[in-house]
Short mmCIF file of C-alpha atoms and ligand atoms in Angstrom, two decimals:
data_model
loop_
_atom_site.label_atom_id
_atom_site.label_comp_id
_atom_site.label_asym_id
_atom_site.label_seq_id
_atom_site.Cartn_x
_atom_site.Cartn_y
_atom_site.Cartn_z
CA UNK A 1398 -66.37 -155.00 -40.56
CA UNK A 1399 -69.54 -156.66 -39.39
CA UNK A 1400 -72.71 -155.27 -37.94
CA UNK A 1401 -72.11 -156.83 -34.50
CA UNK A 1402 -68.99 -154.76 -33.97
CA UNK A 1403 -70.81 -151.48 -34.07
CA UNK A 1404 -73.99 -150.01 -32.61
CA UNK A 1405 -77.14 -149.93 -34.72
CA UNK A 1406 -77.24 -146.59 -36.51
CA UNK A 1407 -80.77 -145.79 -35.41
CA UNK A 1408 -79.75 -145.90 -31.73
CA UNK A 1409 -77.11 -143.19 -32.01
CA UNK A 1410 -78.13 -139.72 -30.90
CA UNK A 1411 -76.58 -136.28 -30.84
CA UNK A 1412 -76.69 -134.08 -27.73
CA UNK A 1413 -79.52 -131.65 -28.45
CA UNK A 1414 -78.82 -129.47 -25.43
CA UNK A 1415 -75.17 -129.03 -26.41
CA UNK A 1416 -76.21 -128.15 -29.97
CA UNK A 1417 -78.68 -125.56 -28.68
CA UNK A 1418 -76.16 -124.09 -26.22
CA UNK A 1419 -73.58 -123.76 -28.99
CA UNK A 1420 -76.10 -122.03 -31.25
CA UNK A 1421 -76.98 -119.57 -28.49
CA UNK A 1422 -73.30 -118.90 -27.71
CA UNK A 1423 -72.48 -118.18 -31.36
CA UNK A 1424 -75.60 -116.00 -31.63
CA UNK A 1425 -74.19 -113.66 -28.96
CA UNK A 1426 -71.55 -112.52 -31.45
CA UNK A 1427 -73.30 -109.71 -33.30
CA UNK A 1428 -76.53 -110.12 -31.33
CA UNK A 1429 -79.16 -107.46 -32.08
CA UNK A 1430 -81.69 -105.89 -29.73
CA UNK A 1431 -84.54 -107.68 -31.46
CA UNK A 1432 -83.06 -111.13 -30.83
CA UNK A 1433 -81.35 -111.55 -34.18
CA UNK A 1434 -77.78 -111.43 -35.37
CA UNK A 1435 -75.84 -108.98 -37.54
CA UNK A 1436 -72.56 -110.66 -38.42
CA UNK A 1437 -71.63 -109.58 -41.92
CA UNK A 1438 -69.02 -111.53 -43.85
CA UNK A 1439 -65.37 -110.77 -43.05
CA UNK A 1440 -66.07 -108.18 -40.37
CA UNK A 1441 -64.48 -108.32 -36.95
CA UNK A 1442 -67.64 -110.01 -35.68
CA UNK A 1443 -67.27 -112.67 -38.37
CA UNK A 1444 -63.69 -113.15 -37.17
CA UNK A 1445 -64.96 -113.72 -33.63
CA UNK A 1446 -67.52 -116.25 -34.84
CA UNK A 1447 -64.92 -118.05 -36.93
CA UNK A 1448 -62.47 -118.16 -34.04
CA UNK A 1449 -65.15 -119.55 -31.74
CA UNK A 1450 -65.87 -122.33 -34.24
CA UNK A 1451 -62.19 -123.08 -34.85
CA UNK A 1452 -61.57 -123.28 -31.10
CA UNK A 1453 -64.48 -125.68 -30.65
CA UNK A 1454 -63.34 -127.80 -33.59
CA UNK A 1455 -59.79 -128.07 -32.22
CA UNK A 1456 -61.14 -128.96 -28.77
CA UNK A 1457 -63.05 -131.75 -30.51
CA UNK A 1458 -59.78 -133.05 -31.93
CA UNK A 1459 -60.17 -131.73 -35.46
CA UNK A 1460 -57.40 -130.35 -37.61
CA UNK A 1461 -58.33 -127.07 -39.25
CA UNK A 1462 -57.51 -125.96 -42.78
CA UNK A 1463 -58.27 -122.50 -44.18
CA UNK A 1464 -58.20 -121.94 -47.92
CA UNK A 1465 -57.40 -118.82 -49.91
CA UNK A 1466 -61.01 -117.57 -49.95
CA UNK A 1467 -61.27 -118.12 -46.19
CA UNK A 1468 -63.34 -121.30 -46.23
CA UNK A 1469 -62.69 -123.30 -43.06
CA UNK A 1470 -62.53 -127.12 -43.07
CA UNK A 1471 -62.46 -128.86 -39.69
CA UNK A 1472 -61.38 -132.44 -40.22
CA UNK A 1473 -61.91 -135.50 -38.05
CA UNK A 1474 -59.60 -138.09 -39.52
CA UNK A 1475 -60.93 -141.41 -40.74
CA UNK A 1476 -59.12 -144.73 -40.48
CA UNK A 1477 -58.56 -144.41 -44.24
CA UNK A 1478 -57.25 -140.84 -44.72
CA UNK A 1479 -56.85 -141.44 -48.43
CA UNK A 1480 -60.62 -141.47 -48.90
CA UNK A 1481 -62.32 -138.19 -49.80
CA UNK A 1482 -64.00 -136.63 -46.79
CA UNK A 1483 -67.69 -136.97 -46.10
CA UNK A 1484 -68.48 -133.33 -45.46
CA UNK A 1485 -71.15 -131.16 -43.95
CA UNK A 1486 -71.42 -127.51 -42.99
CA UNK A 1487 -72.89 -124.21 -44.09
CA UNK A 1488 -72.07 -120.57 -43.30
CA UNK A 1489 -71.90 -118.32 -40.25
CA UNK A 1490 -72.14 -114.91 -41.90
CA UNK A 1491 -75.60 -113.35 -41.59
CA UNK A 1492 -77.79 -110.73 -43.18
CA UNK A 1493 -77.71 -107.26 -41.54
CA UNK A 1494 -80.95 -108.15 -39.77
CA UNK A 1495 -80.42 -111.90 -39.76
CA UNK A 1496 -81.31 -114.70 -37.41
CA UNK A 1497 -79.52 -117.15 -35.15
CA UNK A 1498 -80.10 -120.27 -37.22
CA UNK A 1499 -79.65 -119.55 -40.93
CA UNK A 1500 -76.33 -121.22 -41.78
CA UNK A 1501 -75.21 -121.39 -38.17
CA UNK A 1502 -77.39 -124.45 -37.64
CA UNK A 1503 -75.69 -126.36 -40.45
CA UNK A 1504 -72.20 -125.58 -39.17
CA UNK A 1505 -72.97 -126.40 -35.54
CA UNK A 1506 -74.98 -129.51 -36.44
CA UNK A 1507 -71.82 -130.69 -38.20
CA UNK A 1508 -69.73 -129.90 -35.13
CA UNK A 1509 -72.29 -131.74 -33.02
CA UNK A 1510 -71.88 -134.83 -35.24
CA UNK A 1511 -68.12 -134.73 -34.54
CA UNK A 1512 -68.64 -134.24 -30.81
CA UNK A 1513 -71.13 -137.10 -30.73
CA UNK A 1514 -68.71 -139.48 -32.46
CA UNK A 1515 -66.11 -138.45 -29.89
CA UNK A 1516 -68.52 -139.12 -27.01
CA UNK A 1517 -69.29 -142.56 -28.37
CA UNK A 1518 -65.67 -143.35 -29.18
CA UNK A 1519 -66.61 -144.13 -32.77
CA UNK A 1520 -64.28 -143.87 -35.72
CA UNK A 1521 -65.30 -143.68 -39.34
CA UNK A 1522 -63.58 -145.18 -42.36
CA UNK A 1523 -63.77 -141.94 -44.36
CA UNK A 1524 -62.65 -138.65 -42.81
CA UNK A 1525 -65.40 -136.26 -41.76
CA UNK A 1526 -65.13 -132.54 -42.44
CA UNK A 1527 -67.20 -129.62 -41.25
CA UNK A 1528 -67.07 -126.71 -43.70
CA UNK A 1529 -67.66 -123.03 -42.99
CA UNK A 1530 -68.11 -121.37 -46.38
CA UNK A 1531 -67.15 -117.70 -46.73
CA UNK A 1532 -69.73 -115.01 -47.49
CA UNK A 1533 -72.77 -117.11 -48.27
CA UNK A 1534 -75.18 -114.25 -47.76
CA UNK A 1535 -73.70 -111.82 -50.26
CA UNK A 1536 -74.90 -108.91 -48.19
CA UNK A 1537 -71.57 -107.11 -47.90
CA UNK A 1538 -69.79 -108.60 -50.92
CA UNK A 1539 -71.20 -109.86 -54.22
CA UNK A 1540 -71.36 -112.60 -55.47
CA UNK A 1541 -73.33 -114.56 -52.90
CA UNK A 1542 -72.21 -118.06 -51.92
CA UNK A 1543 -68.71 -116.81 -52.60
CA UNK A 1544 -66.62 -119.44 -50.81
CA UNK A 1545 -68.47 -122.45 -52.16
CA UNK A 1546 -68.65 -120.78 -55.58
CA UNK A 1547 -64.86 -120.43 -55.74
CA UNK A 1548 -64.47 -124.01 -54.53
CA UNK A 1549 -66.76 -125.24 -57.27
CA UNK A 1550 -65.34 -123.01 -60.01
CA UNK A 1551 -68.50 -120.97 -60.54
CA UNK A 1552 -66.20 -117.92 -60.67
CA UNK A 1553 -62.49 -117.43 -60.13
CA UNK A 1554 -60.62 -116.84 -56.89
CA UNK A 1555 -59.25 -113.60 -58.33
CA UNK A 1556 -62.73 -112.34 -59.14
CA UNK A 1557 -63.91 -113.10 -55.60
CA UNK A 1558 -60.87 -111.57 -53.89
CA UNK A 1559 -61.29 -108.36 -55.90
CA UNK A 1560 -64.96 -107.84 -54.97
CA UNK A 1561 -65.43 -104.67 -52.93
CA UNK A 1562 -67.96 -103.59 -50.33
CA UNK A 1563 -69.66 -100.17 -50.30
CA UNK A 1564 -66.64 -98.66 -48.55
CA UNK A 1565 -64.26 -99.91 -51.23
CA UNK A 1566 -62.72 -102.65 -49.06
CA UNK A 1567 -61.86 -105.75 -51.07
CA UNK A 1568 -62.53 -109.33 -50.03
CA UNK A 1569 -58.77 -109.98 -50.17
CA UNK A 1570 -58.01 -107.12 -47.78
CA UNK A 1571 -60.89 -108.03 -45.47
CA UNK A 1572 -59.73 -111.67 -45.29
CA UNK A 1573 -56.20 -110.56 -44.42
CA UNK A 1574 -57.40 -108.12 -41.79
CA UNK A 1575 -59.39 -110.78 -39.92
CA UNK A 1576 -56.60 -113.35 -40.24
CA UNK A 1577 -58.46 -115.79 -42.46
CA UNK A 1578 -56.57 -115.44 -45.75
CA UNK A 1579 -55.54 -119.08 -45.77
CA UNK A 1580 -52.93 -120.73 -47.92
CA UNK A 1581 -54.53 -123.95 -49.12
CA UNK A 1582 -56.00 -124.05 -52.63
CA UNK A 1583 -59.55 -122.75 -52.76
CA UNK A 1584 -60.83 -124.24 -56.01
CA UNK A 1585 -61.18 -127.90 -56.89
CA UNK A 1586 -59.60 -127.00 -60.22
CA UNK A 1587 -56.53 -125.68 -58.34
CA UNK A 1588 -56.17 -128.76 -56.17
CA UNK A 1589 -58.59 -128.16 -53.29
CA UNK A 1590 -59.44 -131.58 -51.86
CA UNK A 1591 -62.52 -133.14 -53.36
CA UNK A 1592 -65.35 -134.25 -51.13
CA UNK A 1593 -66.78 -137.74 -51.21
CA UNK A 1594 -70.21 -136.50 -50.22
CA UNK A 1595 -71.72 -133.27 -48.88
CA UNK A 1596 -74.76 -133.05 -46.65
CA UNK A 1597 -75.96 -129.64 -45.47
CA UNK A 1598 -78.51 -129.20 -42.71
CA UNK A 1599 -80.44 -125.91 -42.84
CA UNK A 1600 -83.60 -124.33 -41.56
CA UNK A 1601 -86.16 -124.37 -44.35
CA UNK A 1602 -86.50 -120.55 -44.53
CA UNK A 1603 -90.02 -121.07 -45.83
CA UNK A 1604 -93.37 -122.23 -44.46
CA UNK A 1605 -93.86 -125.60 -46.18
CA UNK A 1606 -92.69 -128.05 -43.48
CA UNK A 1607 -94.39 -126.17 -40.67
CA UNK A 1608 -97.61 -125.98 -42.67
CA UNK A 1609 -97.48 -129.74 -43.33
CA UNK A 1610 -96.47 -130.47 -39.69
CA UNK A 1611 -93.47 -132.45 -40.93
CA UNK A 1612 -90.10 -132.40 -39.13
CA UNK A 1613 -87.61 -133.33 -41.85
CA UNK A 1614 -87.42 -132.09 -45.43
CA UNK A 1615 -85.42 -134.34 -47.75
CA UNK A 1616 -84.29 -131.72 -50.23
CA UNK A 1617 -84.33 -133.08 -53.76
CA UNK A 1618 -82.89 -129.98 -55.41
CA UNK A 1619 -83.03 -126.21 -55.67
CA UNK A 1620 -84.95 -123.77 -57.82
CA UNK A 1621 -82.96 -122.10 -60.56
CA UNK A 1622 -82.61 -118.33 -60.35
CA UNK A 1623 -82.16 -115.38 -62.65
CA UNK A 1624 -81.45 -111.99 -61.10
CA UNK A 1625 -81.61 -108.72 -62.97
CA UNK A 1626 -80.82 -105.05 -62.65
CA UNK A 1627 -83.43 -103.02 -64.47
CA UNK A 1628 -82.79 -99.36 -65.32
CA UNK A 1629 -85.63 -97.10 -66.42
CA UNK A 1630 -84.47 -93.69 -67.62
CA UNK A 1631 -86.61 -90.61 -68.25
CA UNK A 1632 -85.76 -87.01 -67.43
CA UNK A 1633 -85.63 -85.12 -64.13
CA UNK A 1634 -87.71 -81.97 -64.12
CA UNK A 1635 -89.34 -79.62 -61.64
CA UNK A 1636 -92.52 -81.09 -60.12
CA UNK A 1637 -94.33 -77.74 -60.35
CA UNK A 1638 -93.75 -76.14 -63.76
CA UNK A 1639 -93.79 -79.39 -65.79
CA UNK A 1640 -97.31 -80.33 -66.97
CA UNK A 1641 -98.30 -83.99 -66.67
CA UNK A 1642 -98.40 -84.60 -70.42
CA UNK A 1643 -94.83 -83.35 -70.95
CA UNK A 1644 -93.13 -85.46 -68.30
CA UNK A 1645 -90.67 -88.30 -68.69
CA UNK A 1646 -91.40 -89.85 -65.33
CA UNK A 1647 -89.12 -92.84 -64.88
CA UNK A 1648 -90.74 -93.98 -61.64
CA UNK A 1649 -94.25 -94.01 -63.03
CA UNK A 1650 -93.09 -96.16 -65.96
CA UNK A 1651 -91.05 -98.41 -63.66
CA UNK A 1652 -94.06 -99.17 -61.47
CA UNK A 1653 -95.80 -100.69 -64.49
CA UNK A 1654 -92.83 -102.93 -65.14
CA UNK A 1655 -92.76 -103.97 -61.48
CA UNK A 1656 -96.39 -105.06 -61.76
CA UNK A 1657 -95.40 -107.15 -64.77
CA UNK A 1658 -92.72 -108.95 -62.72
CA UNK A 1659 -95.36 -110.22 -60.33
CA UNK A 1660 -97.76 -111.12 -63.14
CA UNK A 1661 -95.03 -113.12 -64.92
CA UNK A 1662 -94.37 -115.18 -61.78
CA UNK A 1663 -98.09 -115.76 -61.21
CA UNK A 1664 -98.31 -117.34 -64.66
CA UNK A 1665 -95.66 -119.94 -63.60
CA UNK A 1666 -97.20 -121.61 -60.58
CA UNK A 1667 -96.50 -123.54 -58.38
CA UNK A 1668 -92.72 -123.05 -58.63
CA UNK A 1669 -92.42 -119.62 -60.25
CA UNK A 1670 -91.33 -116.73 -58.00
CA UNK A 1671 -90.89 -113.09 -58.92
CA UNK A 1672 -89.66 -110.38 -56.56
CA UNK A 1673 -88.74 -106.71 -56.80
CA UNK A 1674 -86.80 -106.27 -53.58
CA UNK A 1675 -84.68 -103.19 -54.12
CA UNK A 1676 -85.53 -99.88 -55.74
CA UNK A 1677 -83.36 -96.78 -56.16
CA UNK A 1678 -85.01 -93.59 -57.34
CA UNK A 1679 -82.92 -90.67 -58.64
CA UNK A 1680 -82.68 -88.04 -57.48
CA UNK A 1681 -85.20 -89.17 -54.83
CA UNK A 1682 -86.35 -85.67 -54.07
CA UNK A 1683 -89.87 -84.68 -53.15
CA UNK A 1684 -90.30 -82.01 -55.80
CA UNK A 1685 -88.35 -83.53 -58.67
CA UNK A 1686 -89.93 -85.80 -61.28
CA UNK A 1687 -87.78 -88.96 -61.07
CA UNK A 1688 -85.38 -89.13 -63.98
CA UNK A 1689 -83.99 -92.59 -63.32
CA UNK A 1690 -85.03 -95.72 -61.46
CA UNK A 1691 -82.98 -98.83 -60.86
CA UNK A 1692 -84.62 -101.90 -59.42
CA UNK A 1693 -83.82 -105.55 -58.90
CA UNK A 1694 -85.76 -108.53 -60.21
CA UNK A 1695 -85.37 -112.00 -58.74
CA UNK A 1696 -86.97 -114.81 -60.75
CA UNK A 1697 -86.95 -118.46 -59.63
CA UNK A 1698 -88.28 -121.61 -61.21
CA UNK A 1699 -87.81 -125.36 -60.95
CA UNK A 1700 -86.91 -125.73 -64.62
CA UNK A 1701 -84.65 -123.91 -67.04
CA UNK A 1702 -87.50 -123.74 -69.55
CA UNK A 1703 -89.63 -121.96 -66.97
CA UNK A 1704 -86.83 -119.48 -66.25
CA UNK A 1705 -86.36 -118.87 -69.97
CA UNK A 1706 -90.08 -118.09 -70.35
CA UNK A 1707 -89.87 -115.63 -67.46
CA UNK A 1708 -86.77 -114.04 -68.99
CA UNK A 1709 -88.40 -113.41 -72.38
CA UNK A 1710 -91.57 -112.15 -70.73
CA UNK A 1711 -89.57 -109.62 -68.67
CA UNK A 1712 -87.69 -108.35 -71.73
CA UNK A 1713 -90.93 -108.06 -73.69
CA UNK A 1714 -92.54 -106.19 -70.81
CA UNK A 1715 -89.60 -103.76 -70.68
CA UNK A 1716 -89.91 -103.11 -74.43
CA UNK A 1717 -93.63 -102.53 -74.03
CA UNK A 1718 -93.09 -100.03 -71.21
CA UNK A 1719 -90.51 -98.17 -73.32
CA UNK A 1720 -92.98 -97.95 -76.18
CA UNK A 1721 -95.84 -96.83 -73.99
CA UNK A 1722 -93.96 -94.20 -71.95
CA UNK A 1723 -91.24 -91.68 -72.92
CA UNK A 1724 -88.51 -93.65 -71.17
CA UNK A 1725 -85.79 -96.16 -71.90
CA UNK A 1726 -85.92 -99.50 -70.09
CA UNK A 1727 -82.80 -101.68 -69.98
CA UNK A 1728 -82.81 -105.18 -68.49
CA UNK A 1729 -79.49 -106.68 -67.49
CA UNK A 1730 -79.19 -110.19 -66.10
CA UNK A 1731 -76.60 -110.18 -63.31
CA UNK A 1732 -76.90 -113.64 -61.76
CA UNK A 1733 -77.94 -117.02 -63.10
CA UNK A 1734 -78.17 -120.25 -61.14
CA UNK A 1735 -79.35 -123.30 -62.97
CA UNK A 1736 -81.95 -125.49 -61.26
CA UNK A 1737 -80.11 -128.21 -59.33
CA UNK A 1738 -81.05 -131.82 -58.70
CA UNK A 1739 -79.30 -133.31 -55.67
CA UNK A 1740 -77.80 -136.83 -55.70
CA UNK A 1741 -80.60 -139.40 -55.39
CA UNK A 1742 -78.59 -141.82 -53.20
CA UNK A 1743 -77.90 -139.03 -50.69
CA UNK A 1744 -81.50 -137.85 -50.72
CA UNK A 1745 -82.38 -141.49 -50.02
CA UNK A 1746 -79.92 -141.51 -47.12
CA UNK A 1747 -81.76 -138.52 -45.62
CA UNK A 1748 -85.13 -140.22 -46.02
CA UNK A 1749 -83.75 -143.47 -44.58
CA UNK A 1750 -82.20 -141.66 -41.61
CA UNK A 1751 -85.49 -139.95 -40.81
CA UNK A 1752 -87.32 -143.25 -41.09
CA UNK A 1753 -84.89 -145.07 -38.77
CA UNK A 1754 -85.46 -142.35 -36.19
CA UNK A 1755 -89.25 -142.40 -36.59
CA UNK A 1756 -89.34 -138.79 -37.79
CA UNK A 1757 -91.90 -137.48 -40.27
CA UNK A 1758 -90.24 -136.62 -43.58
CA UNK A 1759 -91.26 -135.20 -46.93
CA UNK A 1760 -89.50 -134.31 -50.15
CA UNK A 1761 -89.04 -130.59 -50.71
CA UNK A 1762 -87.37 -128.30 -53.28
CA UNK A 1763 -85.24 -125.45 -51.95
CA UNK A 1764 -86.41 -122.03 -53.04
CA UNK A 1765 -83.28 -120.41 -51.66
CA UNK A 1766 -79.70 -120.70 -52.84
CA UNK A 1767 -77.32 -122.56 -50.55
CA UNK A 1768 -73.65 -123.48 -50.56
CA UNK A 1769 -74.84 -127.03 -51.29
CA UNK A 1770 -76.00 -125.88 -54.71
CA UNK A 1771 -72.43 -125.07 -55.73
CA UNK A 1772 -70.86 -128.01 -53.90
CA UNK A 1773 -73.21 -130.27 -55.89
CA UNK A 1774 -71.16 -129.48 -59.00
CA UNK A 1775 -68.26 -131.56 -57.68
CA UNK A 1776 -69.62 -133.87 -55.00
CA UNK A 1777 -72.74 -135.96 -54.45
CA UNK A 1778 -74.86 -133.59 -52.38
CA UNK A 1779 -78.14 -133.40 -50.49
CA UNK A 1780 -79.68 -131.16 -47.86
CA UNK A 1781 -81.75 -131.68 -44.74
CA UNK A 1782 -84.36 -129.05 -43.91
CA UNK A 1783 -86.03 -128.50 -40.56
CA UNK A 1784 -88.98 -126.16 -39.96
CA UNK A 1785 -88.51 -122.60 -38.81
CA UNK A 1786 -91.20 -120.61 -37.04
CA UNK A 1787 -93.80 -119.18 -39.44
CA UNK A 1788 -91.34 -119.91 -42.25
CA UNK A 1789 -89.56 -116.64 -41.49
CA UNK A 1790 -85.83 -116.18 -42.15
CA UNK A 1791 -83.50 -113.31 -43.09
CA UNK A 1792 -85.22 -111.60 -40.19
CA UNK A 1793 -84.25 -111.03 -36.59
CA UNK A 1794 -87.35 -112.89 -35.40
CA UNK A 1795 -86.19 -116.07 -37.18
CA UNK A 1796 -86.79 -118.94 -34.77
CA UNK A 1797 -86.68 -122.73 -34.64
CA UNK A 1798 -87.62 -125.32 -32.05
CA UNK A 1799 -84.79 -127.10 -30.24
CA UNK A 1800 -86.43 -130.46 -30.87
CA UNK A 1801 -86.59 -129.85 -34.62
CA UNK A 1802 -82.95 -128.77 -34.70
CA UNK A 1803 -81.97 -131.89 -32.76
CA UNK A 1804 -83.99 -134.03 -35.16
CA UNK A 1805 -82.23 -132.46 -38.14
CA UNK A 1806 -78.80 -133.01 -36.58
CA UNK A 1807 -79.70 -136.62 -35.81
CA UNK A 1808 -80.72 -137.23 -39.42
CA UNK A 1809 -77.44 -135.58 -40.45
CA UNK A 1810 -75.55 -138.01 -38.19
CA UNK A 1811 -77.40 -140.95 -39.72
CA UNK A 1812 -76.82 -139.87 -43.30
CA UNK A 1813 -73.15 -139.00 -42.71
CA UNK A 1814 -72.40 -142.31 -41.03
CA UNK A 1815 -74.08 -144.14 -43.86
CA UNK A 1816 -71.62 -142.42 -46.23
CA UNK A 1817 -68.50 -142.43 -44.06
CA UNK A 1818 -69.03 -145.97 -42.67
CA UNK A 1819 -68.39 -146.74 -39.03
CA UNK A 1820 -65.09 -148.48 -38.44
CA UNK A 1821 -65.08 -151.77 -36.53
CA UNK A 1822 -64.55 -151.37 -32.78
CA UNK A 1823 -60.84 -151.21 -31.96
ZN1 ZN B 539 -78.17 -119.95 -45.17
#
């Protein structure tokens, strides 16, 4: 292979209009009145979205493989099929009040890379695969990032298939009912094909790029996370006859602990994050002193040491609340993600791609979890972020500019071709 036999990388370009049209077509499936999308994992709407993608991938000449957790891999063969695929992708399930771009952009940017190579008649040495990972959002089924987590061995296939939604429907049954219970191995440990590299394009879902007026984020890694369920237990009693000094008010005590969550995060700036996003009050009745409160805590930090400090501070705060008020406070960690550093050569490929295209680029750390975080356990991985309007995501008003999405897909094309290597002209 020599450089004269192939076009200069920096002159290749994806079709931005086609990418945008595909995004808008997919967004019609589960479209909400407010301009967002509700397409929960493994629902009939998810089936429709998956079938649309699979149809497009086959039209583009890809072969399609579905594994036992429902992950979809659309493959464009390379001239050396024995090489591990250079992969991209993301997810197409959404939050209940989700947007058009979260996840969907990464999948359709990958499809657009394939379509562009077809348009240009270019072949790559390594195969290219576009992945659609099952249940990234974790809204209907826990754990989140389920498909990539099974692939990476973060938890077992059996554990994932047995997870149930609020109506008692299991992931295994839901996969079968939408026709995406595939037969190929789902976990690398069980023989799922390894990936030579994984690059995921995604909207930033935060305000940093927009604030800096930069188009491309070269994602160097992801914040680690610890999630908790906190239970504060007192005693229900009648709101009228029970004097203030004789109450065991679980909600009043819990509000102190919630304040502590924020204070703990504020002590860990700039990377520390602390959020109480879900609260259940029992019995949640106007004239009953709350006997029990359950709430969630989401801590994030760039380092494991930082997360460990936040963890001990939360447990100490819970003990303090239980001493100060007549309640019990129990802290249970339910999710842990270690901080992840992406592969430096792939992060470099993102920076280099942006530079070749004359696009502004900055390094950024992902505050959100992504499939890429799990994939990174078994393949060199990096991500490409593009700005989204006002940094808003997981919201129906989520928005992104077509030119930024095109720029991100073009950087993806650059970085993937650098990894997969263009074959000499036939
Ligand atoms: Zn996402």
